[in-house]
Short mmCIF file of C-alpha atoms in Angstrom, two decimals:
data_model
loop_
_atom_site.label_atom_id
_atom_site.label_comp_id
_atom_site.label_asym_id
_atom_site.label_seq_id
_atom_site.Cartn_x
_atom_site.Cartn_y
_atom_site.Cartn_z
CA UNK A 22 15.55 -3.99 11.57
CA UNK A 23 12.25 -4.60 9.40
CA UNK A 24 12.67 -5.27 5.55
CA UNK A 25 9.44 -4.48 3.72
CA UNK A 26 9.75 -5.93 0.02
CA UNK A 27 6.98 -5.11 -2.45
CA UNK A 28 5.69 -7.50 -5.33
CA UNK A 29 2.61 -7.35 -7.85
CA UNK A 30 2.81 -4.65 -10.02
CA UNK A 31 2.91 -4.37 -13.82
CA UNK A 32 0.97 -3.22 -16.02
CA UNK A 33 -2.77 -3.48 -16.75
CA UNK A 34 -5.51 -1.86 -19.20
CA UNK A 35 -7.85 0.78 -17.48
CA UNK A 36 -10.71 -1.78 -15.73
CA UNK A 37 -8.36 -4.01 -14.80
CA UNK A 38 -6.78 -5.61 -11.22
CA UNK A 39 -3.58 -6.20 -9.40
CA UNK A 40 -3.06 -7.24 -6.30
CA UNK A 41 0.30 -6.08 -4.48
CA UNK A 42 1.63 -7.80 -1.98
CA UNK A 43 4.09 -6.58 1.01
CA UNK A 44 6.26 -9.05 2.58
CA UNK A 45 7.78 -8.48 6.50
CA UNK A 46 11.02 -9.22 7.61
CA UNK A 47 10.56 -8.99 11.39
CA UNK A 48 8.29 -7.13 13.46
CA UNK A 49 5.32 -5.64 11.79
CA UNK A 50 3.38 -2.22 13.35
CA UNK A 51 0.70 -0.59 11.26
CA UNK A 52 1.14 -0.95 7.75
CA UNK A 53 0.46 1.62 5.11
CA UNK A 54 -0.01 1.64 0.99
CA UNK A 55 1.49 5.01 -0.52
CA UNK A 56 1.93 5.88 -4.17
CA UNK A 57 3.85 8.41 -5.81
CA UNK A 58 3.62 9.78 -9.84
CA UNK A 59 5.96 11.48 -11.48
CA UNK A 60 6.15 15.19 -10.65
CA UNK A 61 3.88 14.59 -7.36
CA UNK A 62 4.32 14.66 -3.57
CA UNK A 63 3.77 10.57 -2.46
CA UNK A 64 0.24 10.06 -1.69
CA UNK A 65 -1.79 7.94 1.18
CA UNK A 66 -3.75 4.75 0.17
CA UNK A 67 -4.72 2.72 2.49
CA UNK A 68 -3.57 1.64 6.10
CA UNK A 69 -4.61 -1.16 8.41
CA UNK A 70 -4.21 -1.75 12.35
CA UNK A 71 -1.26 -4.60 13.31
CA UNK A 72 -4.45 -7.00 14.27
CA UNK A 73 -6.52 -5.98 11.02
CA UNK A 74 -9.50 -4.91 12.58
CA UNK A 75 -9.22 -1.02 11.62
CA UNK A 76 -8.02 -0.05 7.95
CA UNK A 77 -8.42 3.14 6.11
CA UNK A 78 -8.30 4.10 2.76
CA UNK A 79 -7.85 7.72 0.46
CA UNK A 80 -11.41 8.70 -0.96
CA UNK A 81 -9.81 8.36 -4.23
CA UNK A 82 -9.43 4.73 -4.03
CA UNK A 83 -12.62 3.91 -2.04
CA UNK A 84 -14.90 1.28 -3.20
CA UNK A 85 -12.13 0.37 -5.47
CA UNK A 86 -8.68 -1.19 -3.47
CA UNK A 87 -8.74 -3.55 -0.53
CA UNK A 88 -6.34 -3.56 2.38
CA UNK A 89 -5.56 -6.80 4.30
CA UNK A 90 -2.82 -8.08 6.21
CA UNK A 91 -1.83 -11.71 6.97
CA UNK A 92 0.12 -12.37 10.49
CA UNK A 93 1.18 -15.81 10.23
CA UNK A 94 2.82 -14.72 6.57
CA UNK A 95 3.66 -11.41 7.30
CA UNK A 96 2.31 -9.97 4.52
CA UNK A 97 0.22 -7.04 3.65
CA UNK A 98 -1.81 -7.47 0.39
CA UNK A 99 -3.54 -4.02 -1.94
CA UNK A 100 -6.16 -5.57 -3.95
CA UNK A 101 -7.08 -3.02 -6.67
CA UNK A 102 -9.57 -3.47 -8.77
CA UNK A 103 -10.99 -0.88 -11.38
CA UNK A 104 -8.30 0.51 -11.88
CA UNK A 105 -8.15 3.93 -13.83
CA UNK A 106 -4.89 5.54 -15.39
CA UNK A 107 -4.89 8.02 -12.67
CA UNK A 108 -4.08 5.03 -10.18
CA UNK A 109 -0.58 5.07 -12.80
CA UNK A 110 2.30 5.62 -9.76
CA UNK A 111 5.00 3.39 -7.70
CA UNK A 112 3.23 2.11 -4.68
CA UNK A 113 5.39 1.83 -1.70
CA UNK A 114 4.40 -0.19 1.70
CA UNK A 115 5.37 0.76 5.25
CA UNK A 116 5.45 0.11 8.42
CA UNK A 117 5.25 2.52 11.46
CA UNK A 118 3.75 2.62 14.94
CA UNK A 119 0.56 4.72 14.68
CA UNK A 120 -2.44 4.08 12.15
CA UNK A 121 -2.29 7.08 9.91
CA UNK A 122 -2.41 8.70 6.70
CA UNK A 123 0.90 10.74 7.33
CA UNK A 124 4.30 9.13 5.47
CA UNK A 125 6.80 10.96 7.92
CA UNK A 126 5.14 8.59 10.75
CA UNK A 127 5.87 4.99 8.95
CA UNK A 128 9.38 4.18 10.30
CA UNK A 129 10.36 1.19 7.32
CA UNK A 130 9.36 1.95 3.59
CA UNK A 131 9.80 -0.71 0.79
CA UNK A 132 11.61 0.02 -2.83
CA UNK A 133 8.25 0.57 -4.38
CA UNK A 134 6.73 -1.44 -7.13
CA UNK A 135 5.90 0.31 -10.43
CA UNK A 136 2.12 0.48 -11.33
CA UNK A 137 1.10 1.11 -14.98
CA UNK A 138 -2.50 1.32 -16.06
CA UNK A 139 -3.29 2.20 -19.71
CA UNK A 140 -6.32 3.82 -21.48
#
């Protein structure tokens, strides 16, 4: 069984960065960023391959968050920078078997960590 456990969030004034991090118990697939406001469906983010060598991220975050992964720590890091009070949600990690955008795919989800961003 895989434990995903998300850290990093908090708030931060529109401009600003966080970086969240997702720690692995176990065996670690593709890993995925989601968020999810109030009142909205859960959203992609970003993903990245088990090896790190393919990642993808929403349009909406493009140029903006960073996905990376690190094996021997078995951790999954969201570097966000610029952020923008639309980026306000709880961000939840995952882990599934194929490199997607699609949440129903990701087998192991995290408790999601809050993200706040203020004008």
């Amino acid at each position: 069984q895989v434990q995903l456990v998300e850290s990093g969030g908090g708030l931060v004034q529109a401009g600003g960065s966080l970086r969240l991090s997702c720690a692995a118990s176990g065996r670690t697939f593709s890993m995925g960023w989601f968020r999810q406001a109030p009142g909205k469906l859960r959203e992609f983010v970003a993903a990245i391959s088990w090896s790190g060598s393919s990642t993808y991220r929403s349009d909406s975050v493009k140029g903006r968050f960073t996905i990376s992964r690190d094996n021997v720590k078995n951790t999954v890091y969201l570097q966000m920078n610029s952020l923008k009070p639309e980026d306000t949600a709880v961000y939840y990690c995952a882990g599934g078997p194929l490199l997607n955008t699609i949440p129903s795919t990701y087998n192991y989800w995290g408790q999601g960590t809050q993200v706040t961003v203020s004008s």
